[in-house]
């Protein structure tokens, strides 16, 4: 989050910084990771994979975004429906991706794994 915070400090209100809370890549065991199909718990794993939208909203409420993001959105979670995880499925199932989207809606840069210097170059 430090690289995002640095971009926020540099560009201030010239850009809107949006965080989308999606499926958890490293839920607490015995829940499985969507990337490995098996439990993939790490030292910072704190929560189980939400099974309801209410659980996902509760998990998202623990995300610290002060001074970095303008808005936190929560991706849809509707188990067994095609509309579930809409952002994650549409923009690419990745846990740390980033997009620079112009005001006309065109994607100027997409990153499967956020890279601060590359994003900075594109924003400049």
Phi, psi and omega in degrees: 000343181297321180294322178293319179297321178294319177296319179298317180295323182286317188257349176049233185272008178290339179228154172260129180256118186238132175251130176250118179277118184241194180305141184283124181286334185226066180288164176297143175293145017267011180295147184267151175279138177291348183264339182241339182077008177221166174301137181219065184278138177239176183301329181267005176294123184238337190229155172282159177295123180298142176253348179227162178296325179298319178294319179295319178298319179296316178298316181297331179295346180267357181285128178269119183230004183305130178076002181239303185252144176281324188218144170244122175251153179244122180298146182299141175229102179229084184310140178071009178243150181294339182277003182285141179055047186302311182293313181302319181283325184281319185265353178118125182285086180221145185277345185217043181275165180212150178224142170251114185243125180287167180298337178276002178090358180279137178281119180269332178205135173233139180229126175289331174227119184306129176232109185304309181300320179293319177296319179300314179302316182292322179292325179294000000 
